[in-house]
Amino acid sequence: MKKIEAIVRLSRFDKVRDALAEIGVKFFTLQDVKGFGLQKGTKMVYRGSVYDSDYIARLQLDILCSDEKADEVVDVIMKAGRTGEVGDGKITVLDAVHCVRIRTGETGPEAV
Amino acid sequence: MKKIEAIVRLSRFDKVRDALAEIGVKFFTLQDVKGFGLQKGTKMVYRGSVYDSDYIARLQLDILCSDEKADEVVDVIMKAGRTGEVGDGKITVLDAVHCVRIRTGETGPEAV
Amino acid sequence: MKKIEAIVRLSRFDKVRDALAEIGVKFFTLQDVKGFGLQKGTKMVYRGSVYDSDYIARLQLDILCSDEKADEVVDVIMKAGRTGEVGDGKITVLDAVHCVRIRTGETGPEAV
Amino acid sequence: MEQAALEATFTANNVWMLVSTVLVFIMHLGFSTLEAGFVQKKNVVNILFKNAMIIAIGLITYWICGFNLMYPGGDFAGGFFGFAGFGLDMPEGAAGLIEYADAGYTYWTDFIFQGMFAATCATIVSGAVAERIKLEPFLVFATLFVAISYPITGMWKWGGGWLDAMGFYDFAGSTLVHAAGGAAALAAVLVLGPRRGKYTDSGIKPIPGHSMPLAAIGVFLLWFGWFGFNGGSVLSADPGAVSLVFVTTSLAAAAGAIGAFFVSWMLFKSHDLSMVLNGILGGLVGITAGADQMLPGSSILIGLIAGAIIPFSVVMFDKLKVDDPVGATSVHLVCGIWGTLAVGIFGAMAGVGQIVTQLIGALAVCAFSFAFSFGLMYALKATMGIRVSEEEEIKGLDIGEHDMEAYPEATGDQIAFN
Amino acid sequence: MEQAALEATFTANNVWMLVSTVLVFIMHLGFSTLEAGFVQKKNVVNILFKNAMIIAIGLITYWICGFNLMYPGGDFAGGFFGFAGFGLDMPEGAAGLIEYADAGYTYWTDFIFQGMFAATCATIVSGAVAERIKLEPFLVFATLFVAISYPITGMWKWGGGWLDAMGFYDFAGSTLVHAAGGAAALAAVLVLGPRRGKYTDSGIKPIPGHSMPLAAIGVFLLWFGWFGFNGGSVLSADPGAVSLVFVTTSLAAAAGAIGAFFVSWMLFKSHDLSMVLNGILGGLVGITAGADQMLPGSSILIGLIAGAIIPFSVVMFDKLKVDDPVGATSVHLVCGIWGTLAVGIFGAMAGVGQIVTQLIGALAVCAFSFAFSFGLMYALKATMGIRVSEEEEIKGLDIGEHDMEAYPEATGDQIAFN
Amino acid sequence: MEQAALEATFTANNVWMLVSTVLVFIMHLGFSTLEAGFVQKKNVVNILFKNAMIIAIGLITYWICGFNLMYPGGDFAGGFFGFAGFGLDMPEGAAGLIEYADAGYTYWTDFIFQGMFAATCATIVSGAVAERIKLEPFLVFATLFVAISYPITGMWKWGGGWLDAMGFYDFAGSTLVHAAGGAAALAAVLVLGPRRGKYTDSGIKPIPGHSMPLAAIGVFLLWFGWFGFNGGSVLSADPGAVSLVFVTTSLAAAAGAIGAFFVSWMLFKSHDLSMVLNGILGGLVGITAGADQMLPGSSILIGLIAGAIIPFSVVMFDKLKVDDPVGATSVHLVCGIWGTLAVGIFGAMAGVGQIVTQLIGALAVCAFSFAFSFGLMYALKATMGIRVSEEEEIKGLDIGEHDMEAYPEATGDQIAFN
Ligand SMILES: Nc1ncnc2c1ncn2[C@@H]1O[C@H](COP(=O)(O)OP(=O)(O)O)[C@@H](O)[C@H]1O
Ligand SMILES: Nc1ncnc2c1ncn2[C@@H]1O[C@H](COP(=O)(O)OP(=O)(O)O)[C@@H](O)[C@H]1O
Ligand SMILES: Nc1ncnc2c1ncn2[C@@H]1O[C@H](COP(=O)(O)OP(=O)(O)O)[C@@H](O)[C@H]1O
């Protein structure tokens, strides 16, 4: 079992979701995250001061899948999420030692 | 050390929290997440259009615990979080290679 | 590759961010989380009831870095994030089996 | 006074009464935002929906029967009940205009000013039963309450009924509007029960409202509207009377804030905004019965006491497990009764006899209003059911009753740039 | 009437007209919050910015030329167009004061009351084109529309032009303000196209507004302001007339809520707050043409029908892929035409001939307003471009046009304690 | 004028003055929401609390001594200070009514209208010191400022003091209310210091306010209230004068928006909503001193310049490290002085001598107000301490001073369904 965490642009989210659906990933978990760093955010103006926003807004998708499927999922996200501009995001793959579906108690690949 | 990520229903949160307390898990981290998928969300109406919400709202609990305790924690969440209806959520167990309490610098099982 | 998840106080965030920048961690992901537990939150008053807030607010930083760098990162966060009062938070280190930069497709340490 | 000048005065009077009508109207927005601010995010659409419907229902039912129940004219017997027929019909010519109220206002002005009042009374209930009552039975309740109960008790005094004959005084409605609404709210809450999770074995668990700015907007708008509520109750633009009412009303509201400020500091060692806001309302409700009878000093005292009552009253109702998310019972019922009694304690009418009369009046109106509401709620409970399911209460009434959210969020719009 | 009394009446009349002006002014806040509530979080600064600029532009252009285009006096030929010159100039002495409008109001009052009206008409468009129009071309559009188109069609009736001569009746502007604004909105939307992602292959995807409380505040404030909009259109404080207008206006609004309530329940099996809010506005727009001609019963019917029309109309426009985030076309155009026709169906002027006249008037004004706006938008599209880039539409116009967020968030301030 | 007609005029005048009072009252809501919108989420309860208390304190202290300090009557010596005793006492009979102000308004009206003004002056300070001042010392400051300083400088002109004798003109308070409040704000900010993290080594770090809709609501409500602020300062309902004031006030506000629009585009290449909102307020403050002296053209110029000043002034204060989260110093102090001078530059009183007189008046009032506030703040700093701890500033004053949040969130209520 793998847990894949993908950080993508808001504007690419629709594409990524649809691409995932095509390869049979029909459910994932989503959260709003902020990319925080030293490089530039977005130009902002407030009461006469021009400044950069501290952070950039990104979406994080958490996807559980079987070990075999992981590469395909990463691939698909990479293709659908890419614009080529700085800031396209990252995909991290973690090992999940265990996974349970609360409703049924199924574990492992059947649970996702 | 294990990191347990449990995605549960909002309406089961109180039960899960209390059940965890009973087995001695007295602290965990919580965040709002969205379950995103192809199946139905909630029926919504807005200005004459009836539609399904894109996502369902869920809570994610992150719990750090010792390897021995992990099974008990998973078990307890499963029992307290279950309604039997589709949408009860998932529990994932990850291996934490290291864990530190910032205040004291304690590591490993003492840190949780 | 390691994924480091650090839960820190809001009031220490600036210090932690600057300390990380000094050791060359120039990008990380941030999210608002709630620390939920049995101990006290903050004293609150509402319409004549004095009570404790259910949770305490914390920030979670997710940092990807190479295996070698991990200890330094943990160390730096621990120093910058510590106040010595209860509630300073935790740092967890997970193994990332894989990591990709979406823009370029670079993997592993080059991707972070 | 010769005719042309009389007509000019009539015009000026009527302008004031219409301005007052507009001001009382906007109190509905005040109630809406106050109540919206004091409920949880998941029940905001529901409370706004109820408030929008109540003003509609209030006006339409007042046209159907309310006005003629409340002001039946000389036709009623015994002073307890009378009805002048359905619908409206302006008397012809001067009889509906300059002669209608001694050049104070026209027939239509009378109707619309009183109609706005009527609707406020029903609104008081809506906040107290928030976050757990089903929409349809609530609307039925509001319709019958405003169509029947409010005009009947109102008639007892303002329609020239038995309380009026007895010498009971209630200038702008501390009893007839506020305590009546508050008693109905209390009855409704008792039948309905508290919100799930409020009173637990380990004590009272407050359920904070989701937006203090909305609540504060509500209180300021209510104060704003109160200038019309009390100022319009002079029933003309009489310069001395209206301006005195402005002074007493404002000072009582100000003193209410100060009273609540100090008492809540004493009791809770904290500066509780929700208490100060309720204190202002308490001061306003308190002065309403005698706003034209007091000098500034007395009005300050009345407001100060009303404001000081609020924190005690809120705590008391909570101890009694009367769950009222917006404090309607404390503000409208308790301070309404206080204000009614104050007419016998301070000001031009002070006297033991008057206190007794005031007490009788307040109790009679509250008793009727309570009984009517209790019975009606009970009947609704037995038939339609009045409480949402536990699951819906957790989910929120916005999704449960309206399939909507108050603050819909697009994916990732929390931070809108990319 | 002898002089002193006449002056007193003049003073009272003018007070009322100024109060009405203030009430119409606050409708701009009503529009602002309504529209802000009905757009997504990422476009809120933009809609507020547009509304703040529109009132400024509306007043300044009305000073430059609007007033003298709309009320050119006897100078114009044929009744289609006239212009009395740039700027303002109060007639000297009594001619600009007591004699200016038969002791109804002064020259300055006339200008400022009418100026507030003018600005509302432009505001109607701003909601319909929200979330995708570029700021600068929109401001150009608003400037020219309010400076030229609105006063020209307004003159046809209120300035004594050909529609007035024909017997067309539009008391406070169901056609001249609302349908005119609505027709302009429709034209603008057609040129501009729908928001990205609204009409997809798999059907209509609603894009919910971000704040129902803001929307509700908007509707209550609009109703509040409408007392001045309709009440001030009596053009004096005549007690009988103004108070009747208050009654008809309020009852129609109330009935609008009820009409929309039942129809949207029937159609969608849900209690849609946005429909009830639009229903109130529909009722208000509907009664506006004949608010002084109706008795309470007819005004309720007019409002009920207007409210019932709203859900159907909203669905219809959506089927036609006319994407109007706030429902301006349904509320202002459709109910505006309905209200104009209703003058011929109900009330004192009812009659087949009148219906025809009303229809001609409504169509003529809408046609002109539509054509003017369509042409202007088209020209702007060809020159400056009127639509933001797809990327900007996704990011939101707040960042795109203003480099700001409506609800800036500090890191971690969602929960502010530590 | 014979008696009956005179009384009718009196009634109409007094209605207008009371309506103005109500409008000035609602400016407090305007200030509340404007300031709430311009602070961070974690300090919203605090700002609302301060504003609710200020109106209460303002009215009560005006009753205690303010009114009699500001309008001491013939008793004062030299024109710098006078006091007619504590509390209020309406002159008997006609002396407090029709004769009190030549049939303009009653004694009570005078008190309550002036009392609302007084409270606005204190409110100006509250925004400038937001997000870092301790609650209790601020309330002490507000109490003493509004009870003593404001009435003393007010008396110099409106109470018939030395500035009045000198020919200084300030129609509705560009100097006496706005610049006085702005100078006090400046003094307070200087003693208090900037917010933590605003002025860093790497430059100015803006701290955006948390809600632009609240800020916009505030500005619209302030404009709304300004019709009473300026319109009521005519001190009667004189149709010509009040309607002219409406025109000049509105056009100046509109022009202020336009001035700020163009200048902030020039300076920042962006459409900064907060600047346009401040520009509107700048225009309003600017016209206030001479609203009855200007023709439309001049009022537009005055507003345009005021609006254009705003962006420059905001940037200047920021360069000087005067940290004013809401722009009170720019809007009230700078535009207040500009408006005062404008009386000598444009309109009926223009002339070099008048400019000098205006300058003397403005400087004298600002100097007194600044010195009083600086001394008082300094004394409070030395005794109670005026600044919250660094930790509390980070956590926010809502938790620190009030143990509350402005937007409490239940677990998971961000998305309320399940
Ligand atoms: N070392 C890291 N640890 C955690 N998250 C990171 C790291 N580097 C980047 N991210 C996340 O990925 C997002 C995009 O990264 P960025 O470096 O801007 O893109 P690119 O790889 O195209 O240069 C960031 O907003 C951040 O959330
Ligand atoms: N493959 C997956 N990857 C990540 N999260 C998932 C996945 N499947 C489900 N989830 C999470 O679990 C929640 C409940 O899952 P769901 O499939 O609806 O329940 P059930 O297992 O009862 O059918 C979802 O909202 C989602 O957040
Ligand atoms: N067992 C745990 N699992 C997950 N998160 C935890 C756990 N213990 C603590 N945390 C997180 O760390 C934060 C601070 O922890 P706390 O125990 O209060 O600090 P300290 O270690 O100084 O006593 C909490 O708010 C919570 O988010």
PDB file of N, CA, C and O and ligand atoms in Angstrom, chain A residues 25 27-30 62-65 101-104 111-112, chain B residues 7 9 33-36 39 56-58 85-90, ligand 2:
ATOM      1  N   VAL A  25      -8.960   6.020 -10.164  1.00  0.00           N
ATOM      2  CA  VAL A  25      -8.874   6.537  -8.798  1.00  0.00           C
ATOM      3  C   VAL A  25     -10.112   7.375  -8.569  1.00  0.00           C
ATOM      4  O   VAL A  25     -10.228   8.501  -9.050  1.00  0.00           O
ATOM      5  N   PHE A  27     -11.600   8.107  -5.595  1.00  0.00           N
ATOM      6  CA  PHE A  27     -11.760   8.820  -4.329  1.00  0.00           C
ATOM      7  C   PHE A  27     -10.403   9.246  -3.797  1.00  0.00           C
ATOM      8  O   PHE A  27      -9.451   8.490  -3.830  1.00  0.00           O
ATOM      9  N   PHE A  28     -10.348  10.451  -3.299  1.00  0.00           N
ATOM     10  CA  PHE A  28      -9.133  10.883  -2.614  1.00  0.00           C
ATOM     11  C   PHE A  28      -9.513  11.955  -1.604  1.00  0.00           C
ATOM     12  O   PHE A  28     -10.651  12.418  -1.563  1.00  0.00           O
ATOM     13  N   THR A  29      -8.547  12.332  -0.809  1.00  0.00           N
ATOM     14  CA  THR A  29      -8.767  13.334   0.217  1.00  0.00           C
ATOM     15  C   THR A  29      -8.047  14.611  -0.182  1.00  0.00           C
ATOM     16  O   THR A  29      -6.955  14.553  -0.731  1.00  0.00           O
ATOM     17  N   LEU A  30      -8.687  15.733   0.096  1.00  0.00           N
ATOM     18  CA  LEU A  30      -8.180  17.008  -0.386  1.00  0.00           C
ATOM     19  C   LEU A  30      -8.041  17.969   0.767  1.00  0.00           C
ATOM     20  O   LEU A  30      -8.866  17.988   1.674  1.00  0.00           O
ATOM     21  N   ASP A  62      -4.386  13.577  -1.107  1.00  0.00           N
ATOM     22  CA  ASP A  62      -3.853  12.357  -0.498  1.00  0.00           C
ATOM     23  C   ASP A  62      -4.546  11.170  -1.144  1.00  0.00           C
ATOM     24  O   ASP A  62      -5.779  11.062  -1.082  1.00  0.00           O
ATOM     25  N   ILE A  63      -3.767  10.284  -1.728  1.00  0.00           N
ATOM     26  CA  ILE A  63      -4.357   9.143  -2.418  1.00  0.00           C
ATOM     27  C   ILE A  63      -3.748   7.852  -1.880  1.00  0.00           C
ATOM     28  O   ILE A  63      -2.526   7.709  -1.852  1.00  0.00           O
ATOM     29  N   LEU A  64      -4.590   6.957  -1.467  1.00  0.00           N
ATOM     30  CA  LEU A  64      -4.130   5.623  -1.075  1.00  0.00           C
ATOM     31  C   LEU A  64      -4.272   4.688  -2.267  1.00  0.00           C
ATOM     32  O   LEU A  64      -5.313   4.672  -2.922  1.00  0.00           O
ATOM     33  N   CYS A  65      -3.249   3.907  -2.534  1.00  0.00           N
ATOM     34  CA  CYS A  65      -3.416   2.940  -3.607  1.00  0.00           C
ATOM     35  C   CYS A  65      -2.463   1.769  -3.403  1.00  0.00           C
ATOM     36  O   CYS A  65      -1.571   1.820  -2.563  1.00  0.00           O
ATOM     37  N   ARG A 101     -10.702   0.090   5.885  1.00  0.00           N
ATOM     38  CA  ARG A 101     -11.942   0.788   5.568  1.00  0.00           C
ATOM     39  C   ARG A 101     -12.848   0.671   6.795  1.00  0.00           C
ATOM     40  O   ARG A 101     -13.198  -0.437   7.218  1.00  0.00           O
ATOM     41  N   ILE A 102     -13.188   1.800   7.364  1.00  0.00           N
ATOM     42  CA  ILE A 102     -13.924   1.784   8.633  1.00  0.00           C
ATOM     43  C   ILE A 102     -15.257   1.055   8.509  1.00  0.00           C
ATOM     44  O   ILE A 102     -15.642   0.273   9.381  1.00  0.00           O
ATOM     45  N   ARG A 103     -15.932   1.279   7.420  1.00  0.00           N
ATOM     46  CA  ARG A 103     -17.272   0.707   7.258  1.00  0.00           C
ATOM     47  C   ARG A 103     -17.274  -0.807   7.343  1.00  0.00           C
ATOM     48  O   ARG A 103     -18.110  -1.416   8.016  1.00  0.00           O
ATOM     49  N   THR A 104     -16.296  -1.410   6.653  1.00  0.00           N
ATOM     50  CA  THR A 104     -16.352  -2.866   6.521  1.00  0.00           C
ATOM     51  C   THR A 104     -15.260  -3.584   7.289  1.00  0.00           C
ATOM     52  O   THR A 104     -15.331  -4.796   7.496  1.00  0.00           O
ATOM     53  N   ALA A 111      -9.243  -2.083   0.738  1.00  0.00           N
ATOM     54  CA  ALA A 111      -9.822  -0.985   1.504  1.00  0.00           C
ATOM     55  C   ALA A 111      -9.839   0.335   0.747  1.00  0.00           C
ATOM     56  O   ALA A 111     -10.548   1.249   1.124  1.00  0.00           O
ATOM     57  N   VAL A 112      -9.034   0.432  -0.330  1.00  0.00           N
ATOM     58  CA  VAL A 112      -8.933   1.756  -0.943  1.00  0.00           C
ATOM     59  C   VAL A 112     -10.008   2.019  -1.997  1.00  0.00           C
ATOM     60  O   VAL A 112     -10.561   1.099  -2.555  1.00  0.00           O
TER      61      VAL A 112
ATOM     62  N   ILE B   7      -9.562   9.077   8.832  1.00  0.00           N
ATOM     63  CA  ILE B   7     -10.537  10.004   8.242  1.00  0.00           C
ATOM     64  C   ILE B   7     -11.913   9.556   8.689  1.00  0.00           C
ATOM     65  O   ILE B   7     -12.327   8.435   8.412  1.00  0.00           O
ATOM     66  N   ARG B   9     -16.191  10.643   9.926  1.00  0.00           N
ATOM     67  CA  ARG B   9     -17.349  11.528   9.804  1.00  0.00           C
ATOM     68  C   ARG B   9     -17.343  12.590  10.897  1.00  0.00           C
ATOM     69  O   ARG B   9     -16.994  12.293  12.043  1.00  0.00           O
ATOM     70  N   VAL B  33     -10.724  18.040   6.268  1.00  0.00           N
ATOM     71  CA  VAL B  33     -10.373  17.641   4.909  1.00  0.00           C
ATOM     72  C   VAL B  33     -11.652  17.430   4.102  1.00  0.00           C
ATOM     73  O   VAL B  33     -12.752  17.377   4.653  1.00  0.00           O
ATOM     74  N   LYS B  34     -11.470  17.342   2.814  1.00  0.00           N
ATOM     75  CA  LYS B  34     -12.609  17.110   1.937  1.00  0.00           C
ATOM     76  C   LYS B  34     -12.411  15.780   1.230  1.00  0.00           C
ATOM     77  O   LYS B  34     -11.342  15.531   0.671  1.00  0.00           O
ATOM     78  N   GLY B  35     -13.417  14.961   1.258  1.00  0.00           N
ATOM     79  CA  GLY B  35     -13.366  13.723   0.492  1.00  0.00           C
ATOM     80  C   GLY B  35     -13.888  14.019  -0.902  1.00  0.00           C
ATOM     81  O   GLY B  35     -15.013  14.481  -1.062  1.00  0.00           O
ATOM     82  N   PHE B  36     -13.059  13.762  -1.887  1.00  0.00           N
ATOM     83  CA  PHE B  36     -13.393  14.160  -3.231  1.00  0.00           C
ATOM     84  C   PHE B  36     -13.526  12.941  -4.102  1.00  0.00           C
ATOM     85  O   PHE B  36     -12.646  12.082  -4.113  1.00  0.00           O
ATOM     86  N   GLN B  39     -18.515   9.575  -6.620  1.00  0.00           N
ATOM     87  CA  GLN B  39     -19.844   9.240  -6.111  1.00  0.00           C
ATOM     88  C   GLN B  39     -20.544  10.500  -5.593  1.00  0.00           C
ATOM     89  O   GLN B  39     -19.995  11.599  -5.610  1.00  0.00           O
ATOM     90  N   ILE B  56     -17.388  15.614   0.140  1.00  0.00           N
ATOM     91  CA  ILE B  56     -17.999  15.434   1.448  1.00  0.00           C
ATOM     92  C   ILE B  56     -16.986  15.882   2.492  1.00  0.00           C
ATOM     93  O   ILE B  56     -15.785  15.769   2.300  1.00  0.00           O
ATOM     94  N   ALA B  57     -17.486  16.437   3.559  1.00  0.00           N
ATOM     95  CA  ALA B  57     -16.601  16.980   4.582  1.00  0.00           C
ATOM     96  C   ALA B  57     -16.227  15.886   5.565  1.00  0.00           C
ATOM     97  O   ALA B  57     -17.085  15.127   6.011  1.00  0.00           O
ATOM     98  N   ARG B  58     -14.956  15.777   5.870  1.00  0.00           N
ATOM     99  CA  ARG B  58     -14.502  14.786   6.834  1.00  0.00           C
ATOM    100  C   ARG B  58     -13.450  15.405   7.739  1.00  0.00           C
ATOM    101  O   ARG B  58     -12.864  16.443   7.423  1.00  0.00           O
ATOM    102  N   GLU B  85     -22.947   2.997   6.933  1.00  0.00           N
ATOM    103  CA  GLU B  85     -23.330   3.630   5.655  1.00  0.00           C
ATOM    104  C   GLU B  85     -22.065   3.931   4.845  1.00  0.00           C
ATOM    105  O   GLU B  85     -21.002   4.173   5.414  1.00  0.00           O
ATOM    106  N   VAL B  86     -22.219   3.985   3.530  1.00  0.00           N
ATOM    107  CA  VAL B  86     -21.090   4.386   2.697  1.00  0.00           C
ATOM    108  C   VAL B  86     -20.578   5.739   3.168  1.00  0.00           C
ATOM    109  O   VAL B  86     -21.348   6.630   3.464  1.00  0.00           O
ATOM    110  N   GLY B  87     -19.257   5.876   3.253  1.00  0.00           N
ATOM    111  CA  GLY B  87     -18.679   7.163   3.627  1.00  0.00           C
ATOM    112  C   GLY B  87     -18.104   7.195   5.029  1.00  0.00           C
ATOM    113  O   GLY B  87     -17.816   8.267   5.546  1.00  0.00           O
ATOM    114  N   ASP B  88     -17.898   6.034   5.628  1.00  0.00           N
ATOM    115  CA  ASP B  88     -17.386   6.015   6.996  1.00  0.00           C
ATOM    116  C   ASP B  88     -15.908   6.366   7.092  1.00  0.00           C
ATOM    117  O   ASP B  88     -15.418   6.696   8.175  1.00  0.00           O
ATOM    118  N   GLY B  89     -15.190   6.275   5.989  1.00  0.00           N
ATOM    119  CA  GLY B  89     -13.797   6.725   6.020  1.00  0.00           C
ATOM    120  C   GLY B  89     -12.773   5.611   6.093  1.00  0.00           C
ATOM    121  O   GLY B  89     -13.096   4.425   6.000  1.00  0.00           O
ATOM    122  N   LYS B  90     -11.529   6.030   6.247  1.00  0.00           N
ATOM    123  CA  LYS B  90     -10.379   5.123   6.176  1.00  0.00           C
ATOM    124  C   LYS B  90      -9.438   5.385   7.342  1.00  0.00           C
ATOM    125  O   LYS B  90      -9.365   6.496   7.856  1.00  0.00           O
TER     126      LYS B  90
HETATM  127  N1  LIG G   2      -8.241   5.892  -2.137  1.00  0.00           N
HETATM  128  C1  LIG G   2      -8.376   6.856  -1.222  1.00  0.00           C
HETATM  129  N2  LIG G   2      -7.342   7.705  -0.995  1.00  0.00           N
HETATM  130  C2  LIG G   2      -7.433   8.664  -0.056  1.00  0.00           C
HETATM  131  N3  LIG G   2      -8.543   8.912   0.681  1.00  0.00           N
HETATM  132  C3  LIG G   2      -9.612   8.098   0.492  1.00  0.00           C
HETATM  133  C4  LIG G   2      -9.599   7.082  -0.463  1.00  0.00           C
HETATM  134  N4  LIG G   2     -10.794   6.449  -0.413  1.00  0.00           N
HETATM  135  C5  LIG G   2     -11.508   7.096   0.540  1.00  0.00           C
HETATM  136  N5  LIG G   2     -10.820   8.109   1.099  1.00  0.00           N
HETATM  137  C6  LIG G   2     -11.267   8.994   2.160  1.00  0.00           C
HETATM  138  O1  LIG G   2     -12.163   8.353   3.047  1.00  0.00           O
HETATM  139  C7  LIG G   2     -13.434   9.030   3.082  1.00  0.00           C
HETATM  140  C8  LIG G   2     -14.609   8.050   3.117  1.00  0.00           C
HETATM  141  O2  LIG G   2     -14.456   7.133   2.075  1.00  0.00           O
HETATM  142  P1  LIG G   2     -15.655   6.344   1.371  1.00  0.00           P
HETATM  143  O3  LIG G   2     -15.059   5.575   0.248  1.00  0.00           O
HETATM  144  O4  LIG G   2     -16.755   7.293   1.060  1.00  0.00           O
HETATM  145  O5  LIG G   2     -16.187   5.389   2.493  1.00  0.00           O
HETATM  146  P2  LIG G   2     -16.505   3.876   2.405  1.00  0.00           P
HETATM  147  O6  LIG G   2     -15.152   3.262   2.563  1.00  0.00           O
HETATM  148  O7  LIG G   2     -17.414   3.641   3.554  1.00  0.00           O
HETATM  149  O8  LIG G   2     -17.128   3.600   1.070  1.00  0.00           O
HETATM  150  C9  LIG G   2     -13.432   9.884   1.857  1.00  0.00           C
HETATM  151  O9  LIG G   2     -14.112  11.081   2.105  1.00  0.00           O
HETATM  152  C10 LIG G   2     -11.993  10.168   1.591  1.00  0.00           C
HETATM  153  O10 LIG G   2     -11.568  11.336   2.265  1.00  0.00           O
END
